[in-house]
Amino acid sequence: MRRIHWGRLLRRSLSLCMAVLALWLLLLGVGAGAAERSLEALGQNEDFVTAALRLELGPAGQESLPFWQRLAVGQSSLLEANPPKHSETPEPLESAPLPNAQPAPDHDDMTEEPPPAASEPGDVVERTLIPTTTQGYVTGAGLYLYNRTDLSVDLAAVAQADLCFSLAPAEAGPQILIIHSHATEAYTPQGEDTYVPSDNNTRTTDERYNMLRVGDEMERVFTEMGLSVLHDRELYDYPQYNGSYTRSGPAVEAYLAQYPTIKLVLDVHRDALVGSDGTVYKAVTAIDGAKTAQVMLVVGSDAGGTEHPHWQENLALAAKLQKGLDTLYPTLARPMTLRQSAYNQNLLPGSLLVEVGSHGNSLQEALAGARAFARAAGAVFLGLVRESVG
């Protein structure tokens, strides 16, 4: 027989009563039409959504919501599986030759095989990759960008720019496409998370352990937040790694043609971090005391010669997401990176490459990072939903 949690039942009953009472008072004061518009505006207000998420994550931010809203938001089941409350930065590690916060060479490029993982988890060096200096970065609006192109970027202006698109309501169709140009990328085996490698000891076709599993975790959180997601499960990098983006690009185009409601395309990968001396690193932070893989937003450009008319719009989206990540989880995100390759981001403004951890991380660390990223990104995405399909 299922155990009844009387305390939770009492809180939820009280929360429901208070919410109904508040709605009744609102209807009396302003009328049904105005009340409906007010509630819709509240649900689409990015600040409210962020504050609600902060309340769900812990005591921080409770003062920003009225009592009845705190009760209602506090009963969400979104974080029951893994409820982080705040971010903590692990003790800094010394004598690490990897440039602080900067990504390794472009191991996710089309023509380059990823390096092997460490033979044992203990051979991996942990680093929390956060900037400690502005040297080597473009900065502005409290953001850091590792610009690996010769393009000029005004990051402060980018952060203030309005996005050129909005999202239709979830009922209209899928809003987000999650795809994996390198779906077989995997993590360092640890504990029960072991797998049979395919061609390389950092890749596997077993979707319980590769990027499809990470995408599933993002999809779950987005869906619980009320967003509509389409998750592509094709292995574009198997059996041939080279040409992965050439194969995934037509799939993105087909999805966009079939589902015009898709305005966000997230190509989810993991990075590969190897120091100049061959040391394997993993990008990790701590959320509620649990090790969590850091994430990195990668923006493609036309610097490599590919026609890409809206890379600035993608960078503006990345800046808004980075702000959201930094607000909820200050050490979750590594600095954004602008690269020469387009990564199929020229197909739609609203396209980004998301690196969840690196090949030195464990799968569980990556899943924790995926959940945290989805919560913060979902708050931003909910703020882009418009009232009706135009």
GROMACS .gro file of N, CA and C in nm, residues 117-198:
model
  246
  117ALA      N    1   3.964   0.842  -2.372
  117ALA     CA    2   3.943   0.878  -2.232
  117ALA      C    3   4.051   0.814  -2.147
  118ALA      N    4   4.054   0.854  -2.021
  118ALA     CA    5   4.149   0.794  -1.929
  118ALA      C    6   4.110   0.647  -1.906
  119SER      N    7   4.209   0.565  -1.874
  119SER     CA    8   4.182   0.424  -1.853
  119SER      C    9   4.101   0.399  -1.727
  120GLU      N   10   4.118   0.484  -1.626
  120GLU     CA   11   4.046   0.472  -1.500
  120GLU      C   12   3.997   0.611  -1.458
  121PRO      N   13   3.880   0.618  -1.388
  121PRO     CA   14   3.831   0.748  -1.341
  121PRO      C   15   3.932   0.824  -1.257
  122GLY      N   16   4.015   0.752  -1.182
  122GLY     CA   17   4.114   0.818  -1.098
  122GLY      C   18   4.222   0.888  -1.176
  123ASP      N   19   4.236   0.856  -1.306
  123ASP     CA   20   4.335   0.922  -1.389
  123ASP      C   21   4.288   1.057  -1.441
  124VAL      N   22   4.164   1.093  -1.416
  124VAL     CA   23   4.105   1.217  -1.465
  124VAL      C   24   4.123   1.327  -1.361
  125VAL      N   25   4.166   1.444  -1.404
  125VAL     CA   26   4.185   1.559  -1.316
  125VAL      C   27   4.062   1.647  -1.322
  126GLU      N   28   4.007   1.681  -1.206
  126GLU     CA   29   3.889   1.766  -1.200
  126GLU      C   30   3.928   1.913  -1.206
  127ARG      N   31   3.852   1.989  -1.282
  127ARG     CA   32   3.868   2.134  -1.286
  127ARG      C   33   3.731   2.200  -1.292
  128THR      N   34   3.713   2.308  -1.219
  128THR     CA   35   3.597   2.394  -1.237
  128THR      C   36   3.641   2.510  -1.323
  129LEU      N   37   3.596   2.511  -1.447
  129LEU     CA   38   3.647   2.605  -1.546
  129LEU      C   39   3.565   2.733  -1.544
  130ILE      N   40   3.611   2.828  -1.464
  130ILE     CA   41   3.548   2.959  -1.455
  130ILE      C   42   3.657   3.063  -1.475
  131PRO      N   43   3.624   3.175  -1.538
  131PRO     CA   44   3.727   3.276  -1.566
  131PRO      C   45   3.775   3.346  -1.439
  132THR      N   46   3.904   3.363  -1.430
  132THR     CA   47   3.963   3.438  -1.318
  132THR      C   48   4.028   3.566  -1.366
  133THR      N   49   4.026   3.588  -1.497
  133THR     CA   50   4.082   3.709  -1.556
  133THR      C   51   4.008   3.735  -1.686
  134THR      N   52   4.010   3.860  -1.731
  134THR     CA   53   3.947   3.894  -1.858
  134THR      C   54   4.042   3.871  -1.976
  135GLN      N   55   4.166   3.841  -1.947
  135GLN     CA   56   4.263   3.821  -2.055
  135GLN      C   57   4.223   3.703  -2.143
  136GLY      N   58   4.220   3.727  -2.273
  136GLY     CA   59   4.185   3.622  -2.367
  136GLY      C   60   4.037   3.612  -2.397
  137TYR      N   61   3.956   3.695  -2.331
  137TYR     CA   62   3.811   3.689  -2.348
  137TYR      C   63   3.758   3.823  -2.398
  138VAL      N   64   3.646   3.818  -2.469
  138VAL     CA   65   3.563   3.935  -2.492
  138VAL      C   66   3.465   3.940  -2.376
  139THR      N   67   3.452   4.055  -2.312
  139THR     CA   68   3.365   4.067  -2.196
  139THR      C   69   3.263   4.178  -2.216
  140GLY      N   70   3.155   4.168  -2.142
  140GLY     CA   71   3.050   4.270  -2.147
  140GLY      C   72   2.926   4.219  -2.079
  141ALA      N   73   2.856   4.307  -2.009
  141ALA     CA   74   2.732   4.272  -1.939
  141ALA      C   75   2.752   4.158  -1.841
  142GLY      N   76   2.870   4.147  -1.784
  142GLY     CA   77   2.898   4.041  -1.690
  142GLY      C   78   2.922   3.905  -1.754
  143LEU      N   79   2.938   3.901  -1.885
  143LEU     CA   80   2.956   3.776  -1.958
  143LEU      C   81   3.097   3.765  -2.013
  144TYR      N   82   3.139   3.641  -2.038
  144TYR     CA   83   3.269   3.613  -2.097
  144TYR      C   84   3.250   3.532  -2.225
  145LEU      N   85   3.321   3.571  -2.329
  145LEU     CA   86   3.316   3.500  -2.456
  145LEU      C   87   3.456   3.468  -2.501
  146TYR      N   88   3.481   3.339  -2.526
  146TYR     CA   89   3.609   3.298  -2.583
  146TYR      C   90   3.592   3.303  -2.734
  147ASN      N   91   3.645   3.407  -2.797
  147ASN     CA   92   3.627   3.432  -2.940
  147ASN      C   93   3.741   3.367  -3.017
  148ARG      N   94   3.711   3.255  -3.084
  148ARG     CA   95   3.812   3.183  -3.160
  148ARG      C   96   3.804   3.216  -3.308
  149THR      N   97   3.755   3.336  -3.338
  149THR     CA   98   3.746   3.384  -3.476
  149THR      C   99   3.813   3.520  -3.484
  150ASP      N  100   3.815   3.576  -3.604
  150ASP     CA  101   3.866   3.713  -3.622
  150ASP      C  102   3.751   3.812  -3.631
  151LEU      N  103   3.632   3.770  -3.594
  151LEU     CA  104   3.514   3.856  -3.598
  151LEU      C  105   3.511   3.948  -3.476
  152SER      N  106   3.463   4.069  -3.495
  152SER     CA  107   3.452   4.165  -3.386
  152SER      C  108   3.317   4.147  -3.317
  153VAL      N  109   3.317   4.144  -3.184
  153VAL     CA  110   3.195   4.123  -3.107
  153VAL      C  111   3.184   4.227  -2.997
  154ASP      N  112   3.070   4.298  -2.994
  154ASP     CA  113   3.037   4.388  -2.884
  154ASP      C  114   2.944   4.309  -2.792
  155LEU      N  115   3.000   4.244  -2.691
  155LEU     CA  116   2.921   4.152  -2.609
  155LEU      C  117   2.815   4.225  -2.528
  156ALA      N  118   2.842   4.346  -2.485
  156ALA     CA  119   2.742   4.422  -2.409
  156ALA      C  120   2.620   4.451  -2.496
  157ALA      N  121   2.643   4.489  -2.622
  157ALA     CA  122   2.532   4.515  -2.713
  157ALA      C  123   2.457   4.387  -2.746
  158VAL      N  124   2.531   4.279  -2.764
  158VAL     CA  125   2.469   4.149  -2.794
  158VAL      C  126   2.376   4.107  -2.681
  159ALA      N  127   2.421   4.126  -2.558
  159ALA     CA  128   2.341   4.084  -2.442
  159ALA      C  129   2.212   4.162  -2.429
  160GLN      N  130   2.208   4.285  -2.482
  160GLN     CA  131   2.090   4.369  -2.473
  160GLN      C  132   1.998   4.355  -2.594
  161ALA      N  133   2.044   4.285  -2.697
  161ALA     CA  134   1.967   4.275  -2.821
  161ALA      C  135   1.842   4.190  -2.801
  162ASP      N  136   1.734   4.229  -2.868
  162ASP     CA  137   1.612   4.149  -2.867
  162ASP      C  138   1.628   4.032  -2.962
  163LEU      N  139   1.569   3.919  -2.925
  163LEU     CA  140   1.573   3.803  -3.012
  163LEU      C  141   1.477   3.824  -3.129
  164CYS      N  142   1.511   3.765  -3.242
  164CYS     CA  143   1.433   3.787  -3.364
  164CYS      C  144   1.320   3.685  -3.379
  165PHE      N  145   1.291   3.608  -3.276
  165PHE     CA  146   1.185   3.508  -3.285
  165PHE      C  147   1.118   3.491  -3.150
  166SER      N  148   1.002   3.428  -3.152
  166SER     CA  149   0.931   3.392  -3.030
  166SER      C  150   0.881   3.250  -3.047
  167LEU      N  151   0.829   3.192  -2.939
  167LEU     CA  152   0.779   3.055  -2.943
  167LEU      C  153   0.627   3.054  -2.941
  168ALA      N  154   0.570   2.969  -3.025
  168ALA     CA  155   0.427   2.947  -3.018
  168ALA      C  156   0.396   2.864  -2.895
  169PRO      N  157   0.272   2.867  -2.846
  169PRO     CA  158   0.237   2.782  -2.730
  169PRO      C  159   0.263   2.636  -2.760
  170ALA      N  160   0.289   2.559  -2.656
  170ALA     CA  161   0.325   2.418  -2.672
  170ALA      C  162   0.217   2.339  -2.744
  171GLU      N  163   0.091   2.379  -2.730
  171GLU     CA  164  -0.017   2.305  -2.794
  171GLU      C  165  -0.009   2.314  -2.946
  172ALA      N  166   0.057   2.416  -2.998
  172ALA     CA  167   0.063   2.436  -3.143
  172ALA      C  168   0.158   2.338  -3.211
  173GLY      N  169   0.250   2.279  -3.137
  173GLY     CA  170   0.347   2.187  -3.196
  173GLY      C  171   0.480   2.197  -3.124
  174PRO      N  172   0.578   2.115  -3.166
  174PRO     CA  173   0.709   2.118  -3.099
  174PRO      C  174   0.775   2.255  -3.110
  175GLN      N  175   0.831   2.299  -2.998
  175GLN     CA  176   0.899   2.428  -2.993
  175GLN      C  177   1.050   2.412  -3.001
  176ILE      N  178   1.101   2.299  -2.949
  176ILE     CA  179   1.245   2.275  -2.937
  176ILE      C  180   1.281   2.145  -3.007
  177LEU      N  181   1.385   2.148  -3.087
  177LEU     CA  182   1.442   2.027  -3.145
  177LEU      C  183   1.574   1.999  -3.075
  178ILE      N  184   1.586   1.880  -3.015
  178ILE     CA  185   1.713   1.833  -2.961
  178ILE      C  186   1.769   1.731  -3.059
  179ILE      N  187   1.890   1.754  -3.102
  179ILE     CA  188   1.955   1.665  -3.198
  179ILE      C  189   2.098   1.642  -3.152
  180HIS      N  190   2.160   1.537  -3.202
  180HIS     CA  191   2.298   1.506  -3.163
  180HIS      C  192   2.377   1.471  -3.289
  181SER      N  193   2.455   1.566  -3.339
  181SER     CA  194   2.540   1.535  -3.454
  181SER      C  195   2.642   1.428  -3.419
  182HIS      N  196   2.680   1.422  -3.291
  182HIS     CA  197   2.772   1.319  -3.241
  182HIS      C  198   2.703   1.242  -3.128
  183ALA      N  199   2.603   1.165  -3.165
  183ALA     CA  200   2.521   1.097  -3.064
  183ALA      C  201   2.597   0.990  -2.988
  184THR      N  202   2.700   0.929  -3.048
  184THR     CA  203   2.768   0.818  -2.981
  184THR      C  204   2.874   0.865  -2.883
  185GLU      N  205   2.893   0.996  -2.869
  185GLU     CA  206   2.987   1.044  -2.768
  185GLU      C  207   2.942   0.995  -2.630
  186ALA      N  208   3.039   0.955  -2.549
  186ALA     CA  209   3.008   0.899  -2.417
  186ALA      C  210   3.108   0.953  -2.315
  187TYR      N  211   3.097   0.903  -2.193
  187TYR     CA  212   3.174   0.955  -2.082
  187TYR      C  213   3.264   0.845  -2.025
  188THR      N  214   3.347   0.881  -1.930
  188THR     CA  215   3.436   0.783  -1.867
  188THR      C  216   3.354   0.684  -1.785
  189PRO      N  217   3.363   0.555  -1.812
  189PRO     CA  218   3.284   0.456  -1.736
  189PRO      C  219   3.316   0.466  -1.586
  190GLN      N  220   3.211   0.456  -1.507
  190GLN     CA  221   3.228   0.464  -1.363
  190GLN      C  222   3.112   0.392  -1.296
  191GLY      N  223   3.140   0.310  -1.196
  191GLY     CA  224   3.035   0.238  -1.124
  191GLY      C  225   2.959   0.145  -1.217
  192GLU      N  226   2.828   0.157  -1.214
  192GLU     CA  227   2.745   0.073  -1.300
  192GLU      C  228   2.732   0.128  -1.441
  193ASP      N  229   2.781   0.248  -1.463
  193ASP     CA  230   2.769   0.310  -1.595
  193ASP      C  231   2.886   0.267  -1.683
  194THR      N  232   2.885   0.142  -1.723
  194THR     CA  233   2.986   0.089  -1.813
  194THR      C  234   2.919   0.047  -1.943
  195TYR      N  235   2.993   0.051  -2.050
  195TYR     CA  236   2.934   0.025  -2.181
  195TYR      C  237   3.037  -0.040  -2.272
  196VAL      N  238   2.987  -0.096  -2.381
  196VAL     CA  239   3.073  -0.155  -2.483
  196VAL      C  240   3.110  -0.045  -2.582
  197PRO      N  241   3.239  -0.008  -2.593
  197PRO     CA  242   3.277   0.099  -2.684
  197PRO      C  243   3.251   0.063  -2.830
  198SER      N  244   3.227   0.163  -2.911
  198SER     CA  245   3.211   0.142  -3.055
  198SER      C  246   3.318   0.224  -3.126
   0.00000   0.00000   0.00000
